PDB file of C-alpha atoms in Angstrom:
ATOM      1  CA  UNK A 796     -20.621 -21.459  14.447  1.00  0.00           C
ATOM      2  CA  UNK A 797     -18.029 -22.727  11.968  1.00  0.00           C
ATOM      3  CA  UNK A 798     -19.307 -24.873   9.136  1.00  0.00           C
ATOM      4  CA  UNK A 799     -17.547 -28.076   8.078  1.00  0.00           C
ATOM      5  CA  UNK A 800     -16.083 -26.170   5.113  1.00  0.00           C
ATOM      6  CA  UNK A 801     -14.778 -23.400   7.391  1.00  0.00           C
ATOM      7  CA  UNK A 802     -13.067 -25.987   9.580  1.00  0.00           C
ATOM      8  CA  UNK A 803     -11.540 -27.713   6.564  1.00  0.00           C
ATOM      9  CA  UNK A 804     -10.321 -24.393   5.145  1.00  0.00           C
ATOM     10  CA  UNK A 805      -8.811 -23.465   8.510  1.00  0.00           C
ATOM     11  CA  UNK A 806      -6.786 -26.643   8.754  1.00  0.00           C
ATOM     12  CA  UNK A 807      -5.741 -26.518   5.101  1.00  0.00           C
ATOM     13  CA  UNK A 808      -4.086 -23.134   5.471  1.00  0.00           C
ATOM     14  CA  UNK A 809      -0.354 -23.611   5.255  1.00  0.00           C
ATOM     15  CA  UNK A 810       2.789 -22.124   3.861  1.00  0.00           C
ATOM     16  CA  UNK A 811       2.258 -22.094   0.102  1.00  0.00           C
ATOM     17  CA  UNK A 812       5.179 -19.800  -0.724  1.00  0.00           C
ATOM     18  CA  UNK A 813       8.795 -20.499   0.163  1.00  0.00           C
ATOM     19  CA  UNK A 814      10.466 -17.897   2.359  1.00  0.00           C
ATOM     20  CA  UNK A 815      13.914 -16.657   1.369  1.00  0.00           C
ATOM     21  CA  UNK A 816      16.100 -14.857   3.930  1.00  0.00           C
ATOM     22  CA  UNK A 817      18.003 -12.991   1.224  1.00  0.00           C
ATOM     23  CA  UNK A 818      17.122  -9.647   2.832  1.00  0.00           C
ATOM     24  CA  UNK A 819      16.906  -8.728   6.507  1.00  0.00           C
ATOM     25  CA  UNK A 820      14.408  -5.945   7.044  1.00  0.00           C
ATOM     26  CA  UNK A 821      14.537  -3.197   9.651  1.00  0.00           C
ATOM     27  CA  UNK A 822      12.004  -2.755  12.416  1.00  0.00           C
ATOM     28  CA  UNK A 823      10.086   0.502  12.574  1.00  0.00           C
ATOM     29  CA  UNK A 824       7.400   2.162  14.670  1.00  0.00           C
ATOM     30  CA  UNK A 825       4.429   3.763  12.919  1.00  0.00           C
ATOM     31  CA  UNK A 826       2.635   6.764  14.405  1.00  0.00           C
ATOM     32  CA  UNK A 827      -0.027   9.285  13.398  1.00  0.00           C
ATOM     33  CA  UNK A 828       0.572  12.992  13.978  1.00  0.00           C
ATOM     34  CA  UNK A 829      -2.314  15.320  13.015  1.00  0.00           C
ATOM     35  CA  UNK A 830      -3.247  13.176  10.038  1.00  0.00           C
ATOM     36  CA  UNK A 831       0.343  12.556   8.989  1.00  0.00           C
ATOM     37  CA  UNK A 832       1.586   8.978   9.126  1.00  0.00           C
ATOM     38  CA  UNK A 833       5.194   8.781  10.271  1.00  0.00           C
ATOM     39  CA  UNK A 834       7.675   5.925  10.581  1.00  0.00           C
ATOM     40  CA  UNK A 835      10.427   5.953  13.184  1.00  0.00           C
ATOM     41  CA  UNK A 836      13.339   4.122  11.542  1.00  0.00           C
ATOM     42  CA  UNK A 837      16.570   3.954  13.505  1.00  0.00           C
ATOM     43  CA  UNK A 838      15.572   7.046  15.479  1.00  0.00           C
ATOM     44  CA  UNK A 839      14.609   9.119  12.429  1.00  0.00           C
ATOM     45  CA  UNK A 840      10.984  10.088  11.767  1.00  0.00           C
ATOM     46  CA  UNK A 841      10.063   9.804   8.102  1.00  0.00           C
ATOM     47  CA  UNK A 842       6.778  10.616   6.339  1.00  0.00           C
ATOM     48  CA  UNK A 843       4.929   7.678   4.834  1.00  0.00           C
ATOM     49  CA  UNK A 844       4.612   7.204   1.091  1.00  0.00           C
ATOM     50  CA  UNK A 845       0.806   7.241   1.396  1.00  0.00           C
ATOM     51  CA  UNK A 846       0.920  10.546   3.291  1.00  0.00           C
ATOM     52  CA  UNK A 847       3.168  12.111   0.645  1.00  0.00           C
ATOM     53  CA  UNK A 848       0.870  11.004  -2.159  1.00  0.00           C
ATOM     54  CA  UNK A 849      -2.281  11.918  -0.261  1.00  0.00           C
ATOM     55  CA  UNK A 850      -1.129  15.453   0.544  1.00  0.00           C
ATOM     56  CA  UNK A 851      -0.075  16.158  -3.066  1.00  0.00           C
ATOM     57  CA  UNK A 852      -3.047  14.579  -4.828  1.00  0.00           C
ATOM     58  CA  UNK A 853      -5.680  16.493  -6.762  1.00  0.00           C
ATOM     59  CA  UNK A 854      -8.709  16.094  -4.471  1.00  0.00           C
ATOM     60  CA  UNK A 855     -11.344  17.489  -6.863  1.00  0.00           C
ATOM     61  CA  UNK A 856     -12.652  14.065  -7.907  1.00  0.00           C
ATOM     62  CA  UNK A 857     -13.111  13.100  -4.259  1.00  0.00           C
ATOM     63  CA  UNK A 858     -14.874  16.377  -3.483  1.00  0.00           C
ATOM     64  CA  UNK A 859     -17.241  15.899  -6.432  1.00  0.00           C
ATOM     65  CA  UNK A 860     -18.007  12.328  -5.332  1.00  0.00           C
ATOM     66  CA  UNK A 861     -18.768  13.402  -1.763  1.00  0.00           C
ATOM     67  CA  UNK A 862     -21.061  16.145  -3.059  1.00  0.00           C
ATOM     68  CA  UNK A 863     -22.875  13.579  -5.200  1.00  0.00           C
ATOM     69  CA  UNK A 864     -23.466  10.859  -2.586  1.00  0.00           C
ATOM     70  CA  UNK A 865     -23.467  13.023   0.538  1.00  0.00           C
ATOM     71  CA  UNK A 866     -20.988  13.227   3.425  1.00  0.00           C
ATOM     72  CA  UNK A 867     -22.642  10.519   5.529  1.00  0.00           C
ATOM     73  CA  UNK A 868     -22.837   7.972   2.692  1.00  0.00           C
ATOM     74  CA  UNK A 869     -19.289   8.791   1.586  1.00  0.00           C
ATOM     75  CA  UNK A 870     -18.034   8.157   5.112  1.00  0.00           C
ATOM     76  CA  UNK A 871     -19.962   4.861   5.304  1.00  0.00           C
ATOM     77  CA  UNK A 872     -18.489   3.640   2.007  1.00  0.00           C
ATOM     78  CA  UNK A 873     -15.007   4.762   3.015  1.00  0.00           C
ATOM     79  CA  UNK A 874     -15.145   2.928   6.350  1.00  0.00           C
ATOM     80  CA  UNK A 875     -16.586  -0.240   4.802  1.00  0.00           C
ATOM     81  CA  UNK A 876     -13.903  -0.284   2.107  1.00  0.00           C
ATOM     82  CA  UNK A 877     -11.152   0.357   4.642  1.00  0.00           C
ATOM     83  CA  UNK A 878     -12.317  -2.414   6.990  1.00  0.00           C
ATOM     84  CA  UNK A 879     -12.792  -4.886   4.140  1.00  0.00           C
ATOM     85  CA  UNK A 880      -9.356  -4.029   2.763  1.00  0.00           C
ATOM     86  CA  UNK A 881      -7.762  -4.511   6.177  1.00  0.00           C
ATOM     87  CA  UNK A 882      -9.411  -7.922   6.578  1.00  0.00           C
ATOM     88  CA  UNK A 883      -8.378  -8.986   3.064  1.00  0.00           C
ATOM     89  CA  UNK A 884      -4.775  -7.958   3.724  1.00  0.00           C
ATOM     90  CA  UNK A 885      -4.773  -9.900   6.984  1.00  0.00           C
ATOM     91  CA  UNK A 886      -5.923 -13.085   5.224  1.00  0.00           C
ATOM     92  CA  UNK A 887      -3.214 -12.643   2.579  1.00  0.00           C
ATOM     93  CA  UNK A 888      -0.499 -11.943   5.140  1.00  0.00           C
ATOM     94  CA  UNK A 889      -1.349 -15.099   7.083  1.00  0.00           C
ATOM     95  CA  UNK A 890      -1.459 -17.136   3.879  1.00  0.00           C
ATOM     96  CA  UNK A 891       2.025 -15.967   2.878  1.00  0.00           C
ATOM     97  CA  UNK A 892       3.415 -16.599   6.364  1.00  0.00           C
ATOM     98  CA  UNK A 893       1.755 -19.997   6.552  1.00  0.00           C
ATOM     99  CA  UNK A 894      -0.196 -19.172   9.715  1.00  0.00           C
ATOM    100  CA  UNK A 895      -3.880 -19.608  10.480  1.00  0.00           C
ATOM    101  CA  UNK A 896      -6.562 -16.982  10.863  1.00  0.00           C
ATOM    102  CA  UNK A 897     -10.332 -17.194  11.181  1.00  0.00           C
ATOM    103  CA  UNK A 898     -12.564 -14.140  10.836  1.00  0.00           C
ATOM    104  CA  UNK A 899     -16.264 -14.975  11.090  1.00  0.00           C
ATOM    105  CA  UNK A 900     -17.442 -11.358  11.106  1.00  0.00           C
ATOM    106  CA  UNK A 901     -19.511 -10.070   8.201  1.00  0.00           C
ATOM    107  CA  UNK A 902     -16.524  -8.097   6.918  1.00  0.00           C
ATOM    108  CA  UNK A 903     -14.294 -11.155   7.242  1.00  0.00           C
ATOM    109  CA  UNK A 904     -16.750 -13.301   5.287  1.00  0.00           C
ATOM    110  CA  UNK A 905     -16.753 -10.696   2.495  1.00  0.00           C
ATOM    111  CA  UNK A 906     -12.969 -10.341   2.475  1.00  0.00           C
ATOM    112  CA  UNK A 907     -12.026 -14.030   2.572  1.00  0.00           C
ATOM    113  CA  UNK A 908     -13.203 -14.884  -0.996  1.00  0.00           C
ATOM    114  CA  UNK A 909     -11.419 -11.772  -2.273  1.00  0.00           C
ATOM    115  CA  UNK A 910      -8.182 -12.914  -0.655  1.00  0.00           C
ATOM    116  CA  UNK A 911      -8.713 -16.405  -2.061  1.00  0.00           C
ATOM    117  CA  UNK A 912      -9.063 -14.959  -5.574  1.00  0.00           C
ATOM    118  CA  UNK A 913      -5.763 -13.068  -5.217  1.00  0.00           C
ATOM    119  CA  UNK A 914      -4.115 -16.226  -3.870  1.00  0.00           C
ATOM    120  CA  UNK A 915      -5.472 -18.323  -6.723  1.00  0.00           C
ATOM    121  CA  UNK A 916      -4.563 -15.950  -9.551  1.00  0.00           C
ATOM    122  CA  UNK A 917      -2.227 -13.226  -8.354  1.00  0.00           C
ATOM    123  CA  UNK A 918       0.129 -15.232  -6.162  1.00  0.00           C
ATOM    124  CA  UNK A 919       0.367 -18.231  -8.488  1.00  0.00           C
ATOM    125  CA  UNK A 920       3.513 -16.892 -10.258  1.00  0.00           C
ATOM    126  CA  UNK A 921       5.288 -16.130  -6.949  1.00  0.00           C
ATOM    127  CA  UNK A 922       8.172 -18.551  -6.453  1.00  0.00           C
ATOM    128  CA  UNK A 923       9.431 -17.254  -3.113  1.00  0.00           C
ATOM    129  CA  UNK A 924       8.997 -14.239  -0.886  1.00  0.00           C
ATOM    130  CA  UNK A 925      11.549 -12.102   0.946  1.00  0.00           C
ATOM    131  CA  UNK A 926       9.252 -10.073   3.164  1.00  0.00           C
ATOM    132  CA  UNK A 927       5.559  -9.670   3.985  1.00  0.00           C
ATOM    133  CA  UNK A 928       4.212  -6.418   5.451  1.00  0.00           C
ATOM    134  CA  UNK A 929       7.748  -5.100   5.907  1.00  0.00           C
ATOM    135  CA  UNK A 930       8.864  -1.503   6.386  1.00  0.00           C
ATOM    136  CA  UNK A 931      10.932  -0.040   3.578  1.00  0.00           C
ATOM    137  CA  UNK A 932      12.620   3.337   3.859  1.00  0.00           C
ATOM    138  CA  UNK A 933      14.760   5.697   1.857  1.00  0.00           C
ATOM    139  CA  UNK A 934      17.046   7.271   4.488  1.00  0.00           C
ATOM    140  CA  UNK A 935      16.174  10.876   5.182  1.00  0.00           C
ATOM    141  CA  UNK A 936      13.273  10.959   2.721  1.00  0.00           C
ATOM    142  CA  UNK A 937      10.350   8.578   3.280  1.00  0.00           C
ATOM    143  CA  UNK A 938       9.183   5.173   4.499  1.00  0.00           C
ATOM    144  CA  UNK A 939       6.268   2.814   4.123  1.00  0.00           C
ATOM    145  CA  UNK A 940       4.953  -0.697   4.603  1.00  0.00           C
ATOM    146  CA  UNK A 941       4.766  -2.869   1.508  1.00  0.00           C
ATOM    147  CA  UNK A 942       2.518  -5.890   1.187  1.00  0.00           C
ATOM    148  CA  UNK A 943       5.001  -8.282  -0.393  1.00  0.00           C
ATOM    149  CA  UNK A 944       8.564  -8.380  -1.683  1.00  0.00           C
ATOM    150  CA  UNK A 945       8.976 -11.514  -3.741  1.00  0.00           C
ATOM    151  CA  UNK A 946      10.313 -13.375  -6.755  1.00  0.00           C
ATOM    152  CA  UNK A 947       7.518 -13.190  -9.326  1.00  0.00           C
ATOM    153  CA  UNK A 948       8.041 -14.962 -12.658  1.00  0.00           C
ATOM    154  CA  UNK A 949      11.780 -14.874 -12.047  1.00  0.00           C
ATOM    155  CA  UNK A 950      11.906 -11.136 -11.264  1.00  0.00           C
ATOM    156  CA  UNK A 951      12.417  -9.452  -7.900  1.00  0.00           C
ATOM    157  CA  UNK A 952       9.114  -7.678  -7.393  1.00  0.00           C
ATOM    158  CA  UNK A 953       7.189  -5.339  -5.134  1.00  0.00           C
ATOM    159  CA  UNK A 954       3.580  -6.545  -4.956  1.00  0.00           C
ATOM    160  CA  UNK A 955       0.661  -4.573  -3.593  1.00  0.00           C
ATOM    161  CA  UNK A 956      -2.822  -5.875  -2.739  1.00  0.00           C
ATOM    162  CA  UNK A 957      -5.845  -3.632  -3.250  1.00  0.00           C
ATOM    163  CA  UNK A 958      -9.564  -4.051  -2.686  1.00  0.00           C
ATOM    164  CA  UNK A 959     -11.872  -2.003  -4.876  1.00  0.00           C
ATOM    165  CA  UNK A 960     -15.612  -1.447  -4.914  1.00  0.00           C
ATOM    166  CA  UNK A 961     -15.580  -1.564  -8.719  1.00  0.00           C
ATOM    167  CA  UNK A 962     -13.110  -2.431 -11.506  1.00  0.00           C
ATOM    168  CA  UNK A 963     -10.267   0.031 -11.966  1.00  0.00           C
ATOM    169  CA  UNK A 964      -9.193   1.879 -15.078  1.00  0.00           C
ATOM    170  CA  UNK A 965      -5.451   2.307 -15.446  1.00  0.00           C
ATOM    171  CA  UNK A 966      -5.707   6.088 -15.467  1.00  0.00           C
ATOM    172  CA  UNK A 967      -7.277   5.934 -12.000  1.00  0.00           C
ATOM    173  CA  UNK A 968      -4.354   4.196 -10.312  1.00  0.00           C
ATOM    174  CA  UNK A 969      -1.366   6.453 -10.961  1.00  0.00           C
ATOM    175  CA  UNK A 970      -0.782   6.802  -7.211  1.00  0.00           C
ATOM    176  CA  UNK A 971      -0.642   2.997  -6.922  1.00  0.00           C
ATOM    177  CA  UNK A 972       2.154   2.929  -9.488  1.00  0.00           C
ATOM    178  CA  UNK A 973       4.033   5.712  -7.700  1.00  0.00           C
ATOM    179  CA  UNK A 974       3.679   3.884  -4.389  1.00  0.00           C
ATOM    180  CA  UNK A 975       5.202   0.755  -5.933  1.00  0.00           C
ATOM    181  CA  UNK A 976       7.987   2.829  -7.502  1.00  0.00           C
ATOM    182  CA  UNK A 977       8.809   4.513  -4.183  1.00  0.00           C
ATOM    183  CA  UNK A 978       9.132   1.146  -2.445  1.00  0.00           C
ATOM    184  CA  UNK A 979      11.303  -0.198  -5.269  1.00  0.00           C
ATOM    185  CA  UNK A 980      13.665   2.779  -4.991  1.00  0.00           C
ATOM    186  CA  UNK A 981      13.912   2.401  -1.234  1.00  0.00           C
ATOM    187  CA  UNK A 982      14.546  -1.340  -1.430  1.00  0.00           C
ATOM    188  CA  UNK A 983      17.261  -0.961  -4.074  1.00  0.00           C
ATOM    189  CA  UNK A 984      19.001   1.847  -2.176  1.00  0.00           C
ATOM    190  CA  UNK A 985      19.060   0.178   1.246  1.00  0.00           C
ATOM    191  CA  UNK A 986      19.552  -3.460   0.237  1.00  0.00           C
ATOM    192  CA  UNK A 987      21.449  -3.148  -3.039  1.00  0.00           C
ATOM    193  CA  UNK A 988      18.732  -5.077  -4.829  1.00  0.00           C
ATOM    194  CA  UNK A 989      17.455  -4.722  -8.364  1.00  0.00           C
ATOM    195  CA  UNK A 990      13.694  -4.643  -8.138  1.00  0.00           C
ATOM    196  CA  UNK A 991      12.614  -5.115 -11.737  1.00  0.00           C
ATOM    197  CA  UNK A 992       8.871  -5.159 -11.452  1.00  0.00           C
ATOM    198  CA  UNK A 993       5.855  -3.856  -9.584  1.00  0.00           C
ATOM    199  CA  UNK A 994       2.580  -5.802  -9.548  1.00  0.00           C
ATOM    200  CA  UNK A 995      -0.713  -4.392  -8.274  1.00  0.00           C
ATOM    201  CA  UNK A 996      -3.323  -7.065  -7.536  1.00  0.00           C
ATOM    202  CA  UNK A 997      -6.887  -5.769  -7.282  1.00  0.00           C
ATOM    203  CA  UNK A 998     -10.076  -7.629  -6.355  1.00  0.00           C
ATOM    204  CA  UNK A 999     -13.672  -6.411  -6.021  1.00  0.00           C
ATOM    205  CA  UNK A1000     -16.305  -7.852  -3.640  1.00  0.00           C
ATOM    206  CA  UNK A1001     -17.897  -9.679  -6.582  1.00  0.00           C
ATOM    207  CA  UNK A1002     -14.484 -11.341  -7.155  1.00  0.00           C
ATOM    208  CA  UNK A1003     -13.474  -9.498 -10.318  1.00  0.00           C
ATOM    209  CA  UNK A1004      -9.670  -9.712 -10.379  1.00  0.00           C
ATOM    210  CA  UNK A1005      -7.374  -7.229 -12.112  1.00  0.00           C
ATOM    211  CA  UNK A1006      -3.618  -7.056 -12.332  1.00  0.00           C
ATOM    212  CA  UNK A1007      -1.490  -4.070 -13.276  1.00  0.00           C
ATOM    213  CA  UNK A1008       2.257  -4.401 -13.875  1.00  0.00           C
ATOM    214  CA  UNK A1009       5.078  -1.932 -14.368  1.00  0.00           C
ATOM    215  CA  UNK A1010       8.708  -2.649 -15.238  1.00  0.00           C
ATOM    216  CA  UNK A1011      11.670  -1.320 -17.201  1.00  0.00           C
ATOM    217  CA  UNK A1012      11.306   2.205 -18.591  1.00  0.00           C
ATOM    218  CA  UNK A1013       7.759   2.563 -17.245  1.00  0.00           C
ATOM    219  CA  UNK A1014       8.903   1.768 -13.703  1.00  0.00           C
ATOM    220  CA  UNK A1015      11.699   4.345 -13.992  1.00  0.00           C
ATOM    221  CA  UNK A1016       9.182   6.939 -15.145  1.00  0.00           C
ATOM    222  CA  UNK A1017       6.960   6.258 -12.157  1.00  0.00           C
ATOM    223  CA  UNK A1018       9.997   6.725  -9.895  1.00  0.00           C
ATOM    224  CA  UNK A1019      10.598  10.171 -11.408  1.00  0.00           C
ATOM    225  CA  UNK A1020       6.926  11.076 -10.974  1.00  0.00           C
ATOM    226  CA  UNK A1021       7.016  10.060  -7.318  1.00  0.00           C
ATOM    227  CA  UNK A1022      10.133  12.160  -6.717  1.00  0.00           C
ATOM    228  CA  UNK A1023       8.294  15.180  -8.134  1.00  0.00           C
ATOM    229  CA  UNK A1024       5.450  14.530  -5.696  1.00  0.00           C
ATOM    230  CA  UNK A1025       8.009  14.220  -2.887  1.00  0.00           C
ATOM    231  CA  UNK A1026       9.385  17.652  -3.825  1.00  0.00           C
ATOM    232  CA  UNK A1027       5.834  19.041  -3.774  1.00  0.00           C
ATOM    233  CA  UNK A1028       5.257  17.525  -0.332  1.00  0.00           C
ATOM    234  CA  UNK A1029       8.470  18.989   1.098  1.00  0.00           C
ATOM    235  CA  UNK A1030       7.539  22.429  -0.261  1.00  0.00           C
ATOM    236  CA  UNK A1031       4.085  22.154   1.345  1.00  0.00           C
ATOM    237  CA  UNK A1032       5.581  21.171   4.697  1.00  0.00           C
ATOM    238  CA  UNK A1033       8.112  24.009   4.483  1.00  0.00           C
ATOM    239  CA  UNK A1034       5.338  26.517   3.725  1.00  0.00           C
ATOM    240  CA  UNK A1035       3.218  25.221   6.607  1.00  0.00           C
ATOM    241  CA  UNK A1036       6.126  25.532   9.031  1.00  0.00           C
ATOM    242  CA  UNK A1037       6.773  29.088   7.857  1.00  0.00           C
ATOM    243  CA  UNK A1038       3.118  30.024   8.409  1.00  0.00           C
ATOM    244  CA  UNK A1039       3.079  28.588  11.924  1.00  0.00           C
ATOM    245  CA  UNK A1040       6.525  29.804  12.999  1.00  0.00           C
ATOM    246  CA  UNK A1041       6.263  31.743  16.300  1.00  0.00           C
ATOM    247  CA  UNK A1042       6.766  35.466  15.945  1.00  0.00           C
ATOM    248  CA  UNK A1043       9.814  37.047  17.517  1.00  0.00           C
ATOM    249  CA  UNK A1044       9.956  40.297  19.443  1.00  0.00           C
ATOM    250  CA  UNK A1045      11.886  41.966  16.637  1.00  0.00           C
ATOM    251  CA  UNK A1046       9.014  41.255  14.249  1.00  0.00           C
ATOM    252  CA  UNK A1047       7.042  43.957  16.031  1.00  0.00           C
ATOM    253  CA  UNK A1048       9.719  46.640  15.660  1.00  0.00           C
TER     254      UNK A1048
END
C-alpha cells in the first residue's frame, strides 16, 4: 500500500527539464544474437558500443572476482545490480520526460533514492535536454542507446547514469569514458553537433554520489582509445568468421 509520502511524491513528479527539439533522433530496433547486442538502424545491423567494449575488455579482474566469491554469489550480485540499475534508469527517464512511474517492489524502493540523488545533484546543472534514451549510431560502424543528450552548464553533453555497489576509482571506469566518447563521435557525425563534454553520474545504494567528467583534449583521447577497441573488435569478428567458414570441396583436394 502506498504511504502518504509515496502518493505526494507520485503527484509531484513533473517535467523539471525543458525539452529542446534541436535534434531529431532515428528509431532503431535492438536485438540479441548469441550474446551480441545489435541495432537495426535504417536497415543496417550495427554492433552496440557495450558489445564492442565487452568483447575487447581484459576479463582477468572479473575472473579473479568470480573465483573469490564463487559463481553462484557472483551471479546473484550481477543480477541484483542489473535489476537495480534498470529500475534507477527508469525513474530517471520518467523524471526527464515529465511522466509518472511508481515501483513498489523491493528493487524499486532501493533504486528510487538513488535516482533522487542523481536528480538532486547530477541533473541540477542541466538546462535543457535534446534526447532521453535515444539511439545514436555511427553509420557502418556501431550504435548504442545513450541515457541523456543535454545542455549541461552551457555545453552540449552526453550524460550517462550508473549504479555501483561501491564507490568508483577513476582507473576502474575507462570503458565508461570510451562509451561516452563513442556516443559523442556518433552524435557529431550524424547531427553535425559539437558535443563538448561527457558526464558520468554514479550513485551507490547508500546514496554516495560521484561524478566524472571528460572534455577537450581528454575527450578526444578517449575517442581514439575507443576506435582502437573498435579495430580490435572487427579483427576478432573477422577471425571468428574465418574459423567458422564452411569448407569447400576443393579444400579436400
